[in-house]
Coordinates of N, CA and C in Angstrom, one line a residue:
M1 N 31.4 0.4 9.7 CA 31.5 1.8 10.0 C 31.7 2.0 11.5
T2 N 32.7 2.7 11.9 CA 33.0 2.9 13.3 C 32.7 4.4 13.6
R3 N 32.0 4.6 14.7 CA 31.6 5.9 15.2 C 32.7 6.4 16.2
D4 N 33.0 7.6 16.1 CA 33.9 8.2 17.1 C 33.0 8.9 18.2
F5 N 32.7 8.2 19.2 CA 31.8 8.7 20.2 C 32.4 9.9 21.0
K6 N 33.8 9.8 21.2 CA 34.4 10.9 21.8 C 34.3 12.2 21.0
A7 N 34.5 12.1 19.7 CA 34.4 13.3 18.9 C 32.9 13.8 18.9
D8 N 32.0 12.9 18.9 CA 30.6 13.2 18.9 C 30.3 14.0 20.2
A9 N 30.8 13.5 21.3 CA 30.5 14.1 22.6 C 31.2 15.5 22.7
E10 N 32.4 15.6 22.2 CA 33.1 16.9 22.3 C 32.5 17.9 21.4
N11 N 31.9 17.5 20.2 CA 31.3 18.4 19.3 C 29.9 18.7 19.6
S12 N 29.4 18.0 20.6 CA 28.0 18.2 21.0 C 27.7 19.6 21.5
S13 N 26.7 20.2 21.0 CA 26.4 21.6 21.4 C 25.1 21.7 22.2
L14 N 24.8 20.6 23.0 CA 23.6 20.6 23.7 C 23.7 21.6 24.9
P15 N 22.8 22.6 25.0 CA 22.9 23.6 26.0 C 22.7 23.1 27.4
D16 N 22.0 22.0 27.6 CA 21.7 21.5 28.9 C 22.8 20.6 29.5
R17 N 23.9 20.4 28.7 CA 25.0 19.5 29.2 C 26.0 20.4 29.9
K18 N 26.4 20.0 31.1 CA 27.4 20.7 31.9 C 28.7 20.2 31.5
P19 N 29.8 21.0 31.6 CA 31.1 20.5 31.3 C 31.5 19.3 32.1
D20 N 31.1 19.2 33.4 CA 31.4 18.1 34.2 C 30.8 16.8 33.7
D21 N 29.6 16.9 33.1 CA 28.9 15.8 32.6 C 29.7 15.2 31.4
L22 N 30.2 16.1 30.6 CA 31.0 15.7 29.4 C 32.3 15.0 29.9
K23 N 32.9 15.6 30.9 CA 34.2 15.0 31.4 C 33.9 13.6 31.9
L24 N 32.8 13.4 32.7 CA 32.4 12.1 33.2 C 32.1 11.1 32.1
F25 N 31.4 11.6 31.0 CA 31.1 10.8 29.9 C 32.4 10.3 29.2
L26 N 33.3 11.2 29.0 CA 34.6 10.9 28.3 C 35.4 9.9 29.1
R27 N 35.4 10.1 30.5 CA 36.2 9.2 31.3 C 35.6 7.8 31.3
A28 N 34.2 7.8 31.3 CA 33.6 6.4 31.2 C 33.9 5.7 29.9
L29 N 33.9 6.5 28.8 CA 34.3 5.9 27.5 C 35.7 5.4 27.5
S30 N 36.6 6.2 28.1 CA 38.0 5.7 28.1 C 38.2 4.5 28.9
R31 N 37.5 4.4 30.0 CA 37.5 3.3 30.9 C 37.0 2.0 30.2
W32 N 35.9 2.2 29.5 CA 35.3 1.2 28.7 C 36.2 0.6 27.7
E33 N 37.0 1.5 27.0 CA 37.9 1.1 26.0 C 39.1 0.3 26.6
N34 N 39.4 0.6 27.8 CA 40.5 -0.1 28.5 C 40.1 -1.4 29.2
E35 N 38.8 -1.6 29.4 CA 38.4 -2.8 30.1 C 37.8 -3.9 29.2
G36 N 38.1 -3.9 28.0 CA 37.7 -5.0 27.1 C 36.4 -4.7 26.3
G37 N 35.8 -3.5 26.5 CA 34.6 -3.2 25.8 C 34.9 -3.0 24.3
A38 N 36.1 -2.5 24.1 CA 36.6 -2.3 22.7 C 38.0 -2.7 22.7
I39 N 38.5 -3.2 21.6 CA 39.9 -3.6 21.5 C 40.7 -2.5 20.8
S40 N 41.9 -2.4 21.1 CA 42.7 -1.3 20.5 C 42.9 -1.6 19.0
S41 N 43.3 -0.5 18.3 CA 43.6 -0.7 16.9 C 44.7 -1.6 16.6
R42 N 45.7 -1.7 17.5 CA 46.8 -2.6 17.4 C 46.3 -4.0 17.4
L43 N 45.5 -4.3 18.4 CA 44.9 -5.7 18.5 C 44.1 -6.0 17.3
Q44 N 43.3 -5.0 16.8 CA 42.5 -5.3 15.6 C 43.5 -5.6 14.4
E45 N 44.6 -4.9 14.3 CA 45.5 -5.2 13.2 C 46.1 -6.5 13.4
D46 N 46.5 -6.9 14.6 CA 47.1 -8.2 14.9 C 46.1 -9.3 14.6
A47 N 44.9 -9.1 14.9 CA 43.9 -10.1 14.7 C 43.7 -10.4 13.2
R48 N 43.9 -9.3 12.4 CA 43.8 -9.5 11.0 C 45.0 -10.3 10.5
S49 N 46.1 -10.1 11.1 CA 47.3 -10.8 10.6 C 47.5 -12.1 11.3
G50 N 46.7 -12.5 12.3 CA 46.8 -13.7 13.0 C 47.8 -13.8 14.2
E51 N 48.3 -12.6 14.6 CA 49.3 -12.5 15.6 C 48.7 -12.4 17.0
A52 N 47.4 -12.0 17.1 CA 46.7 -11.8 18.4 C 46.6 -13.1 19.2
Q53 N 46.5 -14.2 18.6 CA 46.3 -15.5 19.3 C 47.5 -15.7 20.2
S54 N 48.7 -15.5 19.8 CA 49.8 -15.8 20.6 C 50.1 -14.8 21.7
E55 N 49.5 -13.6 21.7 CA 49.8 -12.6 22.7 C 48.8 -12.7 23.8
V56 N 47.7 -13.3 23.6 CA 46.6 -13.4 24.7 C 46.9 -14.6 25.6
P57 N 47.1 -14.3 26.9 CA 47.4 -15.5 27.8 C 46.0 -16.2 28.1
P58 N 46.1 -17.4 28.4 CA 44.8 -18.1 28.7 C 44.2 -17.6 30.0
L59 N 42.9 -17.6 30.1 CA 42.3 -17.1 31.3 C 42.5 -18.1 32.5
K60 N 42.7 -17.5 33.7 CA 42.8 -18.3 34.9 C 41.4 -18.6 35.4
N61 N 41.3 -19.6 36.4 CA 40.1 -20.0 36.9 C 39.3 -18.8 37.6
A62 N 40.0 -17.9 38.3 CA 39.4 -16.8 38.9 C 38.8 -15.8 37.9
E63 N 39.5 -15.7 36.8 CA 39.0 -14.8 35.7 C 37.8 -15.4 35.0
L64 N 37.8 -16.7 34.8 CA 36.7 -17.4 34.2 C 35.4 -17.3 35.1
L65 N 35.6 -17.4 36.4 CA 34.6 -17.3 37.4 C 34.0 -15.9 37.3
Q66 N 34.8 -14.9 37.3 CA 34.3 -13.5 37.2 C 33.6 -13.2 35.9
L67 N 34.1 -13.8 34.8 CA 33.4 -13.7 33.6 C 32.0 -14.3 33.6
R68 N 31.9 -15.5 34.2 CA 30.6 -16.1 34.3 C 29.6 -15.3 35.2
I69 N 30.1 -14.7 36.2 CA 29.3 -13.9 37.1 C 28.8 -12.7 36.3
R70 N 29.7 -12.0 35.5 CA 29.3 -10.9 34.7 C 28.3 -11.2 33.7
V71 N 28.4 -12.4 33.1 CA 27.5 -12.8 32.0 C 26.1 -13.1 32.7
I72 N 26.1 -13.7 33.8 CA 24.8 -13.9 34.5 C 24.1 -12.6 34.9
A73 N 24.9 -11.6 35.4 CA 24.4 -10.3 35.7 C 23.9 -9.6 34.5
L74 N 24.6 -9.7 33.4 CA 24.2 -9.0 32.1 C 22.9 -9.7 31.6
E75 N 22.8 -11.0 31.6 CA 21.6 -11.7 31.2 C 20.4 -11.2 31.9
N76 N 20.5 -11.1 33.3 CA 19.4 -10.7 34.1 C 19.1 -9.2 33.9
L77 N 20.1 -8.4 33.6 CA 19.8 -7.0 33.3 C 19.1 -6.9 32.0
V78 N 19.5 -7.6 31.0 CA 18.8 -7.6 29.7 C 17.4 -8.1 29.8
I79 N 17.2 -9.1 30.6 CA 15.8 -9.6 30.8 C 14.9 -8.5 31.5
A80 N 15.5 -7.8 32.5 CA 14.8 -6.7 33.1 C 14.5 -5.6 32.2
L81 N 15.4 -5.2 31.3 CA 15.2 -4.2 30.3 C 14.2 -4.6 29.3
L82 N 14.3 -5.8 28.8 CA 13.3 -6.3 27.8 C 11.9 -6.4 28.4
A83 N 11.8 -6.6 29.7 CA 10.5 -6.7 30.3 C 9.7 -5.3 30.2
G84 N 10.4 -4.2 30.0 CA 9.7 -3.0 30.0 C 9.7 -2.3 28.6
V85 N 10.0 -3.0 27.6 CA 10.0 -2.4 26.3 C 8.7 -2.7 25.5
S86 N 8.5 -2.0 24.4 CA 7.3 -2.2 23.6 C 7.3 -3.5 22.8
D87 N 6.2 -3.8 22.3 CA 6.1 -5.0 21.5 C 6.9 -4.9 20.2
Q88 N 7.0 -3.7 19.7 CA 7.8 -3.4 18.5 C 9.3 -3.7 18.8
Q89 N 9.8 -3.3 20.0 CA 11.2 -3.6 20.4 C 11.4 -5.1 20.6
I90 N 10.4 -5.8 21.2 CA 10.5 -7.2 21.3 C 10.6 -7.9 19.9
G91 N 9.8 -7.4 19.0 CA 9.9 -7.9 17.6 C 11.3 -7.6 17.0
L92 N 11.8 -6.5 17.3 CA 13.2 -6.1 16.8 C 14.2 -7.1 17.4
A93 N 14.1 -7.4 18.7 CA 15.1 -8.4 19.3 C 15.0 -9.7 18.6
R94 N 13.8 -10.2 18.3 CA 13.6 -11.5 17.6 C 14.1 -11.4 16.2
E95 N 13.9 -10.2 15.6 CA 14.4 -10.1 14.2 C 15.9 -10.1 14.1
M96 N 16.5 -9.6 15.2 CA 18.0 -9.6 15.2 C 18.5 -11.1 15.4
A97 N 17.8 -11.8 16.2 CA 18.1 -13.2 16.4 C 18.0 -14.0 15.1
A98 N 16.9 -13.7 14.4 CA 16.7 -14.3 13.1 C 17.8 -13.9 12.1
Y99 N 18.2 -12.7 12.2 CA 19.3 -12.1 11.3 C 20.6 -12.9 11.5
I100 N 21.0 -13.2 12.7 CA 22.2 -13.9 12.9 C 22.1 -15.4 12.7
S101 N 20.9 -15.9 12.6 CA 20.8 -17.3 12.3 C 21.2 -17.6 10.8
P102 N 21.8 -18.7 10.6 CA 22.3 -19.0 9.2 C 21.1 -19.0 8.2
R103 N 21.4 -18.4 7.1 CA 20.4 -18.3 6.0 C 20.7 -19.5 5.0
P104 N 19.6 -19.8 4.3 CA 19.8 -20.9 3.3 C 21.0 -20.7 2.4
G105 N 21.8 -21.8 2.3 CA 23.0 -21.7 1.4 C 24.2 -21.4 2.2
F106 N 24.1 -21.0 3.4 CA 25.3 -20.6 4.2 C 25.6 -21.7 5.3
T107 N 26.8 -21.8 5.7 CA 27.2 -22.8 6.7 C 26.6 -22.5 8.0
H108 N 26.0 -23.6 8.6 CA 25.4 -23.5 9.9 C 26.5 -23.7 11.0
H109 N 26.8 -22.6 11.6 CA 27.9 -22.6 12.7 C 27.2 -22.8 14.0
P110 N 27.6 -23.8 14.8 CA 26.9 -24.1 16.1 C 26.8 -22.9 17.0
L111 N 27.9 -22.1 17.1 CA 27.9 -21.0 18.0 C 26.9 -19.9 17.6
T112 N 26.8 -19.7 16.3 CA 25.8 -18.7 15.8 C 24.4 -19.2 16.1
I113 N 24.1 -20.4 15.9 CA 22.8 -21.0 16.1 C 22.5 -20.9 17.6
H114 N 23.4 -21.2 18.4 CA 23.2 -21.2 19.9 C 23.0 -19.7 20.3
A115 N 23.7 -18.8 19.8 CA 23.5 -17.4 20.1 C 22.1 -16.9 19.8
A116 N 21.6 -17.2 18.6 CA 20.3 -16.8 18.2 C 19.3 -17.5 19.2
T117 N 19.5 -18.7 19.5 CA 18.6 -19.4 20.5 C 18.6 -18.7 21.8
Q118 N 19.8 -18.3 22.3 CA 19.9 -17.6 23.6 C 19.2 -16.3 23.5
M119 N 19.3 -15.6 22.4 CA 18.6 -14.3 22.3 C 17.1 -14.5 22.4
N120 N 16.5 -15.4 21.7 CA 15.1 -15.7 21.8 C 14.7 -16.2 23.2
D121 N 15.6 -16.9 23.8 CA 15.3 -17.4 25.2 C 15.2 -16.2 26.1
L122 N 16.1 -15.2 26.0 CA 16.1 -14.0 26.8 C 14.8 -13.2 26.6
V123 N 14.3 -13.1 25.4 CA 13.1 -12.5 25.1 C 11.9 -13.2 25.8
D124 N 11.9 -14.5 25.7 CA 10.9 -15.4 26.3 C 10.9 -15.2 27.8
R125 N 12.1 -15.2 28.4 CA 12.2 -15.1 29.8 C 11.7 -13.7 30.3
A126 N 11.9 -12.7 29.5 CA 11.4 -11.4 29.8 C 9.9 -11.3 29.8
G127 N 9.3 -12.1 28.9 CA 7.9 -12.2 28.8 C 7.2 -12.5 30.1
H128 N 7.8 -13.3 31.0 CA 7.3 -13.6 32.3 C 7.1 -12.4 33.2
F129 N 7.9 -11.3 32.9 CA 7.8 -10.1 33.7 C 7.2 -9.0 33.0
R130 N 6.8 -9.2 31.8 CA 6.1 -8.1 31.1 C 4.7 -7.8 31.6
E131 N 4.3 -6.6 31.6 CA 2.9 -6.2 32.0 C 2.0 -6.7 31.0
V132 N 1.0 -7.5 31.4 CA 0.0 -8.0 30.4 C -1.1 -7.0 30.3
T133 N -1.4 -6.6 29.0 CA -2.5 -5.7 28.8 C -3.4 -6.5 27.9
P134 N -4.7 -6.7 28.4 CA -5.6 -7.5 27.6 C -6.0 -6.8 26.3
A135 N -6.3 -7.5 25.2 CA -6.6 -6.9 23.9 C -7.9 -6.1 24.1
C136 N -8.9 -6.7 24.8 CA -10.1 -5.9 25.0 C -10.5 -6.1 26.5
A137 N -10.4 -5.0 27.2 CA -10.6 -5.0 28.6 C -12.1 -5.3 28.9
P138 N -12.5 -6.1 29.9 CA -13.9 -6.4 30.2 C -14.5 -5.1 30.8
E139 N -15.7 -4.9 30.3 CA -16.4 -3.7 30.8 C -17.0 -3.9 32.2
D140 N -17.0 -2.9 33.0 CA -17.6 -3.0 34.3 C -19.1 -3.0 34.2
A141 N -19.7 -3.9 34.9 CA -21.2 -4.1 34.8 C -21.9 -3.2 35.7

């Protein structure tokens, strides 16, 4: 199921939204769609037919380096965000990792297994920065 966020934003009747905010939001969405955050419908159709492989040029070294830098930045941002979430949200992140892990009777794909491991690793790394609240605080004497 695909959501039309542009239509949602345009149909939004929130009284505290300024028209300029909506314009900025729509501009950000269009930029996101053009920068690889979402692929065009033509590419989706080509991918289904198998034609997309031949149209995509291989990445150059500079592009690969930029991609690595972005991934490192995103990992650290995710860790920072996970450090401030509730235990319920941490559980949800772990549940999602378990969800993408292969289930009994299905083929174990190494990339999927590695992705689930990386998700749990991010949650674990965020645990080092989480605020520790003791289960029962010691009483002052």
